Coordinates of C-alpha atoms in Angstrom, one line a residue:
M18 CA -30.4 18.3 -25.2
G19 CA -31.2 16.6 -28.5
S20 CA -28.2 18.1 -30.2
R21 CA -25.9 17.1 -27.3
K22 CA -27.1 13.5 -27.6
N23 CA -26.6 13.5 -31.4
C24 CA -23.1 14.9 -31.0
C25 CA -22.1 11.9 -28.9
S26 CA -24.0 9.3 -30.7
S27 CA -21.3 8.7 -33.3
I28 CA -18.6 8.3 -30.7
N29 CA -17.9 4.7 -29.7
Y30 CA -17.7 3.8 -26.0
D31 CA -17.3 0.5 -24.2
Y32 CA -19.7 1.1 -21.3
S33 CA -22.3 3.6 -20.2
F34 CA -23.3 4.6 -16.6
K35 CA -26.2 6.8 -15.5
I36 CA -25.3 9.1 -12.5
L37 CA -27.8 11.2 -10.6
L38 CA -27.0 14.3 -8.5
I39 CA -29.5 15.0 -5.7
G40 CA -29.7 17.4 -2.7
D41 CA -31.1 20.7 -1.6
S42 CA -31.1 23.8 -3.8
G43 CA -27.9 25.8 -3.6
V44 CA -25.6 23.0 -2.3
G45 CA -23.5 23.1 -5.5
K46 CA -24.7 20.2 -7.6
S47 CA -24.5 22.1 -10.8
S48 CA -21.2 23.5 -9.8
L49 CA -19.8 20.1 -9.1
L50 CA -20.9 18.9 -12.5
L51 CA -19.5 21.9 -14.3
S52 CA -16.2 21.6 -12.4
F53 CA -16.0 17.9 -13.5
I54 CA -17.0 18.5 -17.1
S55 CA -15.2 21.8 -17.8
N56 CA -11.5 22.6 -18.1
C57 CA -11.9 26.4 -17.6
Q58 CA -9.5 28.0 -15.2
H59 CA -11.9 30.7 -13.8
F60 CA -14.9 29.1 -12.2
P61 CA -18.2 31.0 -12.8
Q62 CA -19.8 32.6 -9.8
N63 CA -23.5 32.6 -8.8
L64 CA -24.9 29.9 -11.2
S65 CA -28.6 30.0 -11.7
P66 CA -30.6 27.3 -10.0
T67 CA -31.4 24.2 -12.1
I68 CA -35.0 24.2 -13.5
G69 CA -36.3 20.7 -13.5
V70 CA -33.4 18.6 -14.7
D71 CA -30.3 19.0 -16.9
F72 CA -27.8 16.5 -18.0
K73 CA -24.3 16.4 -19.3
I74 CA -22.2 13.6 -20.9
K75 CA -18.6 12.9 -20.1
L76 CA -16.5 10.5 -22.1
L77 CA -13.5 9.1 -20.3
T78 CA -10.6 7.2 -21.7
T79 CA -9.3 4.9 -19.0
G80 CA -7.1 1.8 -19.5
G81 CA -7.4 2.1 -23.2
K82 CA -11.2 1.9 -23.0
R83 CA -14.0 4.5 -23.4
L84 CA -16.6 5.1 -20.7
K85 CA -19.7 7.2 -21.1
L86 CA -21.1 8.9 -18.1
T87 CA -24.5 10.5 -18.4
I88 CA -24.8 12.7 -15.4
W89 CA -28.2 14.1 -14.4
D90 CA -28.3 17.3 -12.5
T91 CA -31.6 17.7 -10.6
A92 CA -33.4 20.6 -9.1
G93 CA -33.4 20.9 -5.4
Q94 CA -36.6 22.9 -5.0
E95 CA -39.7 21.1 -3.6
R96 CA -41.9 22.1 -6.5
F97 CA -40.0 19.8 -8.9
G98 CA -40.4 16.7 -6.7
T99 CA -43.0 14.9 -8.8
L100 CA -40.9 15.5 -11.9
M101 CA -37.8 13.9 -10.2
S102 CA -39.2 10.5 -9.5
S103 CA -38.8 9.1 -13.0
Y104 CA -35.1 10.0 -13.1
Y105 CA -34.2 7.5 -10.4
R106 CA -35.0 4.6 -12.7
G107 CA -32.0 2.7 -14.1
T108 CA -29.5 4.7 -12.2
H109 CA -26.1 3.1 -11.5
G110 CA -24.8 5.7 -9.1
I111 CA -26.3 8.5 -7.0
I112 CA -24.4 11.5 -5.5
L113 CA -26.1 13.0 -2.4
V114 CA -24.7 16.5 -2.0
Y115 CA -24.9 18.8 1.1
D116 CA -23.3 22.1 1.8
V117 CA -20.8 21.9 4.8
T118 CA -21.6 25.5 5.7
R119 CA -25.4 25.0 5.9
R120 CA -26.5 22.4 8.4
E121 CA -30.1 22.2 7.2
T122 CA -28.9 20.8 3.9
F123 CA -27.2 18.0 5.8
T124 CA -30.2 17.1 8.0
N125 CA -32.5 17.2 4.9
L126 CA -30.5 14.4 3.4
L127 CA -32.0 12.1 6.1
K128 CA -35.4 13.8 6.3
V129 CA -36.1 14.2 2.6
W130 CA -33.6 12.8 0.1
A131 CA -32.9 9.4 1.7
K132 CA -36.6 8.7 1.9
E133 CA -37.1 9.8 -1.7
L134 CA -34.2 7.6 -2.8
E135 CA -35.7 4.6 -1.0
L136 CA -39.1 5.3 -2.6
Y137 CA -38.1 5.8 -6.2
S138 CA -34.8 4.0 -6.8
T139 CA -35.5 0.8 -8.8
N140 CA -32.0 -0.7 -8.4
P141 CA -31.1 -2.1 -4.9
D142 CA -27.4 -2.3 -5.9
C143 CA -27.2 1.3 -6.9
V144 CA -23.9 2.9 -5.6
K145 CA -24.4 5.9 -3.3
I146 CA -21.8 8.4 -2.3
L147 CA -22.3 11.2 0.3
V148 CA -20.6 14.4 -0.7
G149 CA -19.9 17.5 1.5
N150 CA -19.3 20.4 -0.9
K151 CA -17.7 23.9 -0.3
V152 CA -14.8 22.8 1.9
D153 CA -12.9 25.9 0.6
R154 CA -15.1 27.8 3.1
D155 CA -13.8 25.8 6.0
S156 CA -14.0 28.8 8.4
E157 CA -17.8 28.8 7.9
R158 CA -18.2 25.0 8.4
A159 CA -21.4 23.9 10.1
V160 CA -21.0 20.1 9.6
T161 CA -17.9 18.3 10.7
V162 CA -16.1 15.6 8.8
E163 CA -16.9 13.1 11.5
E164 CA -20.7 13.7 11.2
G165 CA -20.5 13.2 7.5
M166 CA -18.6 9.9 7.8
A167 CA -21.1 8.7 10.5
L168 CA -24.1 9.3 8.3
A169 CA -22.4 7.7 5.3
Q170 CA -21.5 4.6 7.4
K171 CA -25.1 4.4 8.7
H172 CA -26.5 4.3 5.2
N173 CA -23.8 2.2 3.6
C174 CA -22.6 5.0 1.4
L175 CA -19.2 6.1 0.2
F176 CA -18.1 9.5 1.6
L177 CA -16.0 12.4 0.3
E178 CA -15.6 16.1 0.9
C179 CA -14.8 18.4 -2.0
S180 CA -14.9 21.9 -3.4
A181 CA -16.4 22.6 -6.8
R182 CA -14.8 26.0 -6.7
T183 CA -11.2 24.9 -6.2
R184 CA -11.8 21.5 -7.9
E185 CA -10.5 19.7 -4.8
N186 CA -11.4 16.0 -4.9
V187 CA -14.0 16.6 -7.7
Q188 CA -12.2 14.2 -10.2
Q189 CA -11.7 11.8 -7.4
L190 CA -15.4 11.8 -6.6
F191 CA -16.5 10.6 -10.0
K192 CA -13.6 8.2 -10.3
E193 CA -14.3 6.5 -7.0
L194 CA -18.0 6.2 -7.8
T195 CA -17.3 4.7 -11.2
M196 CA -14.8 2.2 -9.9
K197 CA -17.2 1.1 -7.2
I198 CA -20.0 0.6 -9.8
L199 CA -17.5 -1.6 -11.7
D200 CA -17.1 -3.8 -8.6
I201 CA -20.8 -4.8 -8.5
P202 CA -21.6 -7.5 -11.1
S203 CA -25.3 -6.7 -11.2
L204 CA -24.6 -3.2 -12.5
L205 CA -22.5 -4.5 -15.4
E206 CA -24.0 -5.5 -18.6
K207 CA -22.8 -8.6 -20.5
G208 CA -19.4 -8.0 -22.0
S209 CA -18.4 -5.3 -19.6
T210 CA -16.0 -7.3 -17.5
P211 CA -13.0 -6.8 -19.9
V212 CA -13.5 -3.1 -19.6
K213 CA -13.3 -3.3 -15.8
N214 CA -10.2 -5.4 -16.0
Q215 CA -8.5 -2.9 -18.3
I216 CA -9.3 0.0 -16.0
L217 CA -8.1 -1.7 -12.8
K218 CA -4.9 -2.6 -14.5
Q219 CA -3.9 1.0 -14.3
K220 CA -3.2 0.4 -10.6
Q221 CA 0.5 -0.5 -10.1
R222 CA -0.4 -3.4 -7.9
L223 CA -2.4 -5.0 -10.8
N224 CA 0.4 -5.0 -13.3
S225 CA 3.8 -6.5 -12.9
W226 CA 5.1 -5.0 -16.1
Q227 CA 6.4 -2.1 -14.1
D228 CA 7.7 -4.2 -11.2
G229 CA 11.3 -3.1 -11.7
V230 CA 13.1 -6.5 -11.3
S231 CA 14.9 -8.7 -13.8
G232 CA 12.0 -11.0 -14.4
T233 CA 9.6 -8.2 -15.5
N234 CA 11.8 -5.4 -16.9
C235 CA 14.7 -5.0 -19.3
P236 CA 17.6 -3.0 -17.7
I237 CA 17.7 0.8 -18.2
K238 CA 20.7 1.4 -20.3
A239 CA 23.2 4.1 -19.3
G240 CA 22.2 7.5 -20.4
S241 CA 18.6 6.6 -20.9
N242 CA 15.6 7.0 -18.6
W243 CA 12.4 5.2 -17.7
T244 CA 9.2 6.4 -16.1
R245 CA 7.6 4.4 -13.3
V246 CA 3.8 4.9 -12.8
F247 CA 3.0 4.8 -9.0
Q248 CA -0.7 4.7 -8.1
S249 CA -0.7 6.4 -4.7
K250 CA -4.3 5.9 -3.7
D251 CA -4.1 2.1 -3.2
Q252 CA -2.1 2.0 0.0
I253 CA -1.1 4.5 2.6
G254 CA 2.2 4.4 4.4
N255 CA 5.9 5.0 3.7
F256 CA 7.6 3.1 0.9
T257 CA 11.2 2.9 -0.3
Y258 CA 12.6 2.7 -3.8
F259 CA 15.9 1.4 -5.1
P260 CA 17.6 -0.1 -8.2
S261 CA 17.3 -3.9 -8.2
I262 CA 20.4 -4.9 -10.2
N263 CA 24.2 -4.5 -10.1
F264 CA 24.3 -3.6 -6.4
H265 CA 23.6 0.0 -7.1
K266 CA 21.6 0.0 -3.8
V267 CA 24.8 -0.3 -1.7
S268 CA 26.0 3.0 -3.2
G269 CA 23.0 5.0 -1.9
G270 CA 20.6 4.4 -4.7
Y271 CA 17.4 4.6 -2.6
G272 CA 14.9 7.0 -1.3
Q273 CA 11.4 7.2 0.2
I274 CA 7.9 7.9 -0.9
R275 CA 5.3 8.9 1.6
V276 CA 1.6 8.3 0.9
N277 CA -0.8 10.0 3.4
N278 CA -4.5 9.4 4.0
W279 CA -7.1 11.5 2.3
N280 CA -7.8 14.4 4.5
V281 CA -11.5 13.3 4.9
F282 CA -10.4 10.1 6.7
L283 CA -9.7 10.1 10.4
V284 CA -6.3 8.7 11.4
P285 CA -6.2 6.6 14.7
F286 CA -4.1 9.1 16.5
A287 CA -4.0 12.8 17.4
K288 CA -2.9 15.4 14.8
L289 CA 0.9 15.6 14.4
E290 CA 2.9 18.7 14.8
A291 CA 5.3 17.5 12.0
E292 CA 6.4 14.5 10.1
F293 CA 9.9 13.5 9.1
D294 CA 11.4 10.6 7.2
L295 CA 14.2 8.6 8.7
L296 CA 16.3 6.3 6.4
I297 CA 18.7 4.0 8.2
G298 CA 20.9 1.4 6.5
D299 CA 24.2 -0.4 6.6
W300 CA 27.0 1.1 4.5
F301 CA 30.1 -0.2 2.8
V302 CA 33.0 2.1 2.2
A303 CA 33.8 0.4 -1.1
D304 CA 31.8 1.2 -4.2
C305 CA 29.1 -1.1 -5.7
K306 CA 31.4 -2.7 -8.3
E307 CA 33.9 -3.8 -5.7
I308 CA 31.2 -5.1 -3.4
R309 CA 29.6 -7.0 -6.3
S310 CA 32.9 -8.7 -7.0
L311 CA 33.4 -9.6 -3.3
V312 CA 29.9 -11.2 -2.9
K313 CA 30.9 -14.2 -5.0
D314 CA 33.0 -15.4 -2.1
S315 CA 32.2 -13.5 1.1
W316 CA 31.7 -9.8 1.4
G317 CA 32.1 -9.6 5.2
I318 CA 30.0 -7.2 7.1
P319 CA 29.2 -3.5 6.4
D320 CA 31.5 -0.8 7.8
V321 CA 29.0 1.6 9.3
L322 CA 25.3 2.4 9.8
L323 CA 24.0 5.6 8.1
M324 CA 21.0 7.6 9.2
N325 CA 19.7 10.6 7.3
G326 CA 18.5 13.8 9.0
N327 CA 19.7 15.1 12.4
I328 CA 16.8 15.4 14.8
Y329 CA 13.3 14.2 15.4
Q330 CA 11.9 11.6 13.0
I331 CA 8.9 9.4 13.1
R332 CA 8.9 7.3 9.8
V333 CA 11.6 4.7 10.0
S334 CA 12.7 2.6 7.1
N335 CA 15.6 0.0 6.8
V336 CA 17.1 0.7 3.4
G337 CA 20.2 -1.5 4.2
S338 CA 21.3 -4.7 2.5
V339 CA 22.3 -7.0 5.5
F340 CA 21.6 -5.7 9.0
S341 CA 18.4 -5.7 11.0
F342 CA 18.8 -2.8 13.5
N343 CA 17.4 -1.7 16.8
F344 CA 16.2 1.9 16.8
R345 CA 15.7 4.0 19.9
I346 CA 15.6 7.7 21.0
Q347 CA 17.4 8.6 24.2
N348 CA 15.0 9.2 27.1
H349 CA 11.9 9.0 24.9
K350 CA 9.2 6.5 24.4
M351 CA 7.9 5.6 20.9
V352 CA 4.3 4.6 20.0
L353 CA 4.1 2.3 17.1
V354 CA 1.1 3.2 14.9
E355 CA 1.7 1.9 11.3
T356 CA 3.7 -0.6 9.3
E357 CA 3.7 -0.7 5.5
G358 CA 0.3 0.7 5.0
S359 CA -1.5 -0.9 7.9
Y360 CA -2.5 0.9 11.1
T361 CA -1.6 -1.2 14.1
N362 CA -2.8 -1.4 17.6
Q363 CA -0.7 1.2 19.3
I364 CA 2.2 -0.2 21.3
T365 CA 4.5 2.0 23.5
L366 CA 8.1 1.0 23.0
D367 CA 11.5 1.9 24.3
S368 CA 13.1 0.6 21.1
L369 CA 12.1 -0.9 17.8
D370 CA 13.6 -3.7 15.7
V371 CA 13.5 -2.7 12.0
H372 CA 14.5 -5.5 9.5
V373 CA 15.8 -5.1 6.0
G374 CA 13.0 -3.6 3.7
H375 CA 10.7 -2.8 6.6
S376 CA 9.1 0.5 7.3
Y377 CA 7.3 1.7 10.5
S378 CA 5.7 4.9 11.7
V379 CA 6.2 5.8 15.4
L380 CA 4.9 8.8 17.4
V381 CA 7.4 10.5 19.6
T382 CA 6.3 13.1 22.1
A383 CA 8.9 15.8 22.9
N384 CA 8.0 15.9 26.6
Q385 CA 11.5 16.0 28.1
D386 CA 13.6 18.9 29.3
E387 CA 15.2 21.0 26.5
A388 CA 18.4 19.3 25.5
D389 CA 20.1 17.3 22.8
Y390 CA 18.9 13.7 22.5
Y391 CA 20.4 10.8 20.6
M392 CA 18.6 8.7 18.0
V393 CA 20.5 5.4 18.0
A394 CA 20.5 2.5 15.5
S395 CA 22.6 -0.6 16.3
P396 CA 22.7 -3.9 14.4
K397 CA 21.1 -7.1 15.8
L398 CA 22.3 -10.6 15.8
Y399 CA 25.8 -9.8 14.6
D400 CA 29.0 -10.2 16.6
T401 CA 30.2 -6.6 16.2
I402 CA 29.3 -3.2 17.4
I403 CA 28.4 -0.7 14.6
T404 CA 26.2 2.0 16.0
N405 CA 24.9 5.2 14.4
L406 CA 24.2 8.2 16.7
K407 CA 22.4 11.4 15.6
Q408 CA 21.9 14.4 17.7
A409 CA 21.9 18.2 17.5
A410 CA 25.2 20.0 17.4
Q411 CA 27.3 20.1 20.6
S412 CA 31.0 20.1 21.6
D413 CA 33.2 17.2 20.6
A414 CA 34.0 16.6 24.3
R415 CA 30.3 16.2 25.1
I416 CA 29.8 13.8 22.2
E417 CA 32.8 11.7 23.2
R418 CA 31.6 11.5 26.8
S419 CA 28.0 10.6 25.7
V420 CA 29.4 7.8 23.4
R421 CA 31.3 6.3 26.3
E422 CA 28.1 6.4 28.4
H423 CA 26.1 4.6 25.7
S424 CA 28.8 2.0 24.8
A425 CA 27.8 -0.5 27.5
L426 CA 24.2 -0.3 26.6
M427 CA 24.9 -0.8 22.9
S428 CA 27.1 -3.9 23.5
I429 CA 24.1 -5.5 25.3
L430 CA 21.4 -4.4 22.8
H431 CA 23.1 -5.6 19.6
R432 CA 23.4 -9.1 21.1
R433 CA 20.0 -9.2 22.6
P434 CA 18.2 -12.4 21.7
H435 CA 15.4 -12.2 19.2
S436 CA 12.8 -13.6 21.7
T437 CA 12.1 -10.0 22.8
S438 CA 11.5 -9.0 19.2
I439 CA 9.2 -11.9 18.6
L440 CA 7.3 -11.0 21.8
L441 CA 6.7 -7.5 20.4
L442 CA 5.5 -9.1 17.1
G443 CA 2.9 -11.0 19.0
M444 CA 1.6 -7.6 20.2
N445 CA 1.8 -6.0 16.7
R446 CA -1.8 -6.5 15.4
W447 CA -4.2 -4.7 13.1
N448 CA -6.1 -1.6 14.4
L449 CA -9.5 -2.9 13.5
T450 CA -11.3 0.4 13.9
A451 CA -9.0 2.5 11.8
R452 CA -9.4 3.5 8.1
A453 CA -6.3 3.4 5.9
A454 CA -6.5 3.9 2.1
W455 CA -10.3 3.2 1.9
P456 CA -13.4 4.5 3.6
K457 CA -14.1 1.0 5.2
R458 CA -12.5 0.2 8.5
Q459 CA -9.7 -2.3 8.5
V460 CA -11.8 -4.9 10.3
T461 CA -13.8 -5.2 7.0
F462 CA -10.9 -7.0 5.5
N463 CA -10.4 -10.1 7.6
V464 CA -9.3 -13.7 7.1
L465 CA -11.4 -15.5 9.7
N466 CA -13.4 -17.5 7.3
I467 CA -11.0 -18.1 4.4
T468 CA -10.4 -21.5 2.8
L469 CA -6.7 -22.1 2.0
T470 CA -6.3 -23.2 -1.6
Q471 CA -2.5 -23.9 -1.7
T472 CA 0.4 -24.1 0.7
F473 CA 4.0 -23.3 -0.3
I474 CA 6.7 -24.2 2.2
L475 CA 9.9 -22.4 1.2
H476 CA 13.2 -23.2 2.8
G477 CA 15.9 -20.5 2.5
S478 CA 19.3 -22.0 2.9
K479 CA 22.8 -22.1 1.5
A480 CA 24.3 -24.8 -0.7
E481 CA 27.4 -25.5 -2.7
I482 CA 26.9 -26.0 -6.5
N483 CA 30.0 -26.8 -8.6
G484 CA 32.2 -25.8 -5.8
R485 CA 30.6 -22.3 -5.4
L486 CA 28.6 -21.0 -2.5
R487 CA 25.0 -20.3 -3.4
Y488 CA 21.8 -19.4 -1.6
V489 CA 18.8 -21.5 -2.6
V490 CA 15.0 -21.9 -2.1
N491 CA 14.2 -25.6 -1.6
N492 CA 17.7 -26.3 -2.9
V493 CA 17.1 -24.4 -6.2
Y494 CA 19.4 -21.5 -7.1
Y495 CA 17.4 -18.9 -9.2
L496 CA 19.2 -18.4 -12.5
T497 CA 18.3 -15.0 -14.1
P498 CA 17.6 -15.6 -17.8
D499 CA 18.8 -13.4 -20.6
T500 CA 15.2 -12.7 -21.6
A501 CA 12.8 -11.1 -19.0
L502 CA 10.3 -13.8 -17.9
K503 CA 7.4 -11.5 -18.4
L504 CA 8.6 -10.7 -21.9
A505 CA 9.0 -14.4 -22.8
D506 CA 5.6 -15.3 -21.4
H507 CA 3.9 -12.5 -23.4
F508 CA 5.4 -13.2 -26.8
R509 CA 5.8 -17.0 -26.7
N510 CA 3.4 -18.1 -23.9
G511 CA 6.4 -19.0 -21.7
L512 CA 9.4 -20.6 -23.5
P513 CA 9.8 -24.1 -22.0
H514 CA 13.6 -23.7 -21.9
I515 CA 13.2 -20.4 -19.9
L516 CA 10.3 -21.0 -17.6
E517 CA 10.5 -23.9 -15.2
L518 CA 7.1 -24.5 -13.6
R519 CA 7.8 -27.8 -11.8
K520 CA 10.2 -26.7 -9.1
P521 CA 9.3 -27.9 -5.6
V522 CA 7.1 -25.7 -3.4
R523 CA 6.5 -28.1 -0.5
S524 CA 9.7 -30.2 -0.4
V525 CA 13.4 -29.7 -0.7
N526 CA 15.4 -31.2 -3.6
N527 CA 17.9 -33.9 -2.6
A528 CA 20.7 -32.0 -4.4
A529 CA 21.1 -28.3 -5.1
T530 CA 20.5 -27.3 -8.7
Y531 CA 20.3 -24.3 -10.9
G532 CA 16.9 -23.3 -12.3
T533 CA 14.6 -20.4 -13.3
S534 CA 11.8 -21.1 -10.9
V535 CA 8.3 -19.9 -11.7
V536 CA 5.7 -21.4 -9.4
T537 CA 2.0 -21.4 -10.2
G538 CA -0.7 -20.1 -7.8
V539 CA -4.5 -20.5 -8.1
H540 CA -6.2 -17.3 -9.4
K541 CA -8.5 -15.9 -6.7
G542 CA -7.4 -18.5 -4.2
W543 CA -5.9 -18.1 -0.8
L544 CA -2.2 -19.0 -0.8
E545 CA -0.4 -19.9 2.5
I546 CA 3.3 -19.4 2.4
V547 CA 5.5 -20.8 5.1
F548 CA 9.0 -19.3 5.1
K549 CA 11.6 -21.4 6.8
N550 CA 15.0 -19.8 7.6
D551 CA 17.8 -22.4 7.6
H552 CA 20.5 -19.7 7.8
E553 CA 22.3 -18.5 10.9
V554 CA 21.3 -14.9 10.3
M555 CA 18.0 -13.0 10.1
D556 CA 16.2 -13.2 6.7
C557 CA 13.4 -11.1 5.3
W558 CA 11.1 -11.9 2.4
H559 CA 9.2 -9.6 0.1
L560 CA 6.3 -10.4 -2.3
D561 CA 5.8 -7.9 -5.1
G562 CA 2.3 -6.9 -6.0
F563 CA 0.5 -8.2 -2.9
G564 CA 0.2 -7.5 0.8
F565 CA -0.1 -10.6 3.0
Y566 CA -1.6 -11.4 6.4
V567 CA 1.0 -12.4 8.9
A568 CA -0.5 -15.4 10.7
R569 CA 2.2 -16.8 12.8
F570 CA 5.9 -16.7 13.8
G571 CA 6.9 -20.2 14.9
E572 CA 9.9 -22.3 15.9
G573 CA 10.9 -25.9 15.2
E574 CA 9.2 -27.7 12.3
W575 CA 6.0 -26.4 10.7
S576 CA 3.1 -28.9 10.4
P577 CA -0.6 -28.6 9.4
Q578 CA -1.4 -28.7 13.1
S579 CA 0.3 -25.3 13.3
H580 CA -2.9 -23.8 11.8
N581 CA -4.5 -24.1 15.2
T582 CA -2.0 -21.4 16.5
Y583 CA -2.6 -18.9 13.7
N584 CA -3.9 -15.4 14.5
L585 CA -6.7 -14.9 11.9
Y586 CA -8.7 -12.4 13.8
D587 CA -6.5 -9.3 13.5
P588 CA -3.2 -10.2 11.7
V589 CA -1.3 -7.2 10.4
V590 CA -1.0 -6.9 6.7
C591 CA 2.6 -6.4 5.4
L592 CA 4.6 -6.3 2.2
T593 CA 7.8 -7.5 3.9
I594 CA 8.2 -10.1 6.6
Q595 CA 11.2 -11.3 8.7
V596 CA 12.1 -14.9 9.4
Y597 CA 14.3 -15.6 12.4
P598 CA 17.2 -18.0 12.3
D599 CA 16.0 -21.7 12.5
R600 CA 12.4 -20.5 12.7
W601 CA 9.4 -20.1 10.4
T602 CA 6.9 -17.5 9.5
A603 CA 3.5 -18.2 8.0
V604 CA 1.5 -15.7 5.9
C605 CA -1.7 -15.7 3.8
A606 CA -2.1 -13.9 0.5
F607 CA -5.2 -13.6 -1.8
L608 CA -4.1 -14.1 -5.4
D609 CA -6.5 -11.9 -7.2
I610 CA -4.0 -10.6 -9.8
P611 CA -3.3 -13.2 -12.6
V612 CA 0.2 -12.0 -13.6
M613 CA 3.8 -12.8 -12.7
W614 CA 5.3 -11.4 -9.5
N615 CA 8.7 -11.6 -7.8
L616 CA 9.2 -13.3 -4.4
R617 CA 12.6 -12.7 -2.9
S618 CA 14.9 -12.4 0.1
Q619 CA 15.5 -8.7 1.0
N620 CA 19.0 -9.6 2.2
L621 CA 20.9 -8.3 -0.8
Q622 CA 23.6 -11.0 -0.6
L623 CA 21.0 -13.8 -0.4
W624 CA 19.0 -12.3 -3.2
Y625 CA 21.9 -11.7 -5.5
K626 CA 23.2 -15.3 -5.0
G627 CA 19.9 -17.0 -5.9
Q628 CA 17.3 -16.8 -3.1
E629 CA 14.2 -15.8 -5.1
L630 CA 11.3 -17.1 -7.3

């Protein structure tokens, strides 16, 4: 032990944590530690029981900083109990391990180890995580996932199941424990906060350097490449990606990324037979260069709607540029369960409105007679009928007849007023009992008692500047600078002739002007954003880097009295939100990330012609 300590004493590190492994003998504490420390491919079998205590040191380089973990492996035999008491002192994190194939090791956590922890632990803020080991032997399981989660919740612990033998979730175990320790100020020594910040900045949502828009990145030159880091654990759900410049998106430059729950978290619906991704969007026959040249005047409307795949799909994303569409499946009901990483109260629908940039998950039960069924997408609020039909292969005559049968329904649906859609939105609320990306239930994150720090009222409208049609925010057309704003801010602390910080956020300029608008929010304050749509078409807004709570869809003029109508109990959290013509939408966002983010219209024409911040 002495030589091990001396070996590491000359190595610099930024912060040190003491971790303790406890639990019955034979549950795999030593195996978990060896699996975490070692890089060997063949895991040793039949490790000898630990005599007394042992410890190992792991140095981690994260976010450009060095962390030192001193991990103490304790004996599970009763005869070492008196020896163990001193090792609880000064502990930052404790891992309580049981064997999922031996029920007595689970019950002993409550009978023996929880009492010992309460008796000897000197740190009331010590982070605890309950770990079920040996999930590779699932056929021998004696303790269910639900039982483990219930015990963890009862004792305010984190929870994870893993396998030391296959290394499943082992790295995640120590990473989650370490990150949780960093979240508790009393566990951090003076000077440790910068370390925490550097570590957390690895998450994509904490760093706008990789945001992929003109304000934060230089363009990727032809023939070159660029790697985007995507931190998948921060948010579940389905996400779309696309190039943000030069209208490449209209030529099919998009795709989907699916992020599922950890397998130890229960989802708020029954196990699915299968999952499919459905990408639907409007499509122009012309290429992106021609469309880009047309947008300076008027690019008209898209020629068709495209839909990938050919049969049953449950994850639906609007990857288009203009149209909101109504999606439905012939003779089938859909149950809405998730939107953009938030589990919703489950609503049974005949059809679903999906706006530009939005993603939803629906459950479809194949409970009809065996046959071919249409999946239909038709645009909303446009005076034209462009409809996409997908079905299994059948004769041309049957397809033609089916299209005629649906044509009357389509002509009604595409002109259907948005009042029905707004009514459904009022029903679309958070599922408070579900868990998404984190062990805590969604009800843990609520906005009932927040204090609003700022209010932005953003009017999206069109204006004429120097004889040219532009789309503006509070009568300011966003002018993209030659130097990326993030780059300018980094090297010169924001060049005054590039960054314009005094553009209106609660009023509308008398005359439309050009400007590179960068508005300032209060760090760790609650920002209320009221989006007002002065267009005659549907608009959608997206805020990079943050999810926001959707508080209210309203009509007429917004006023401070509108706060009395907000839903702050179970508002759904979204990344993209629609704003209906001549109406407003209010959202609340917590600005805990002090960097520069893009706020824009998702309608590609409006975005391209100036409607962004």
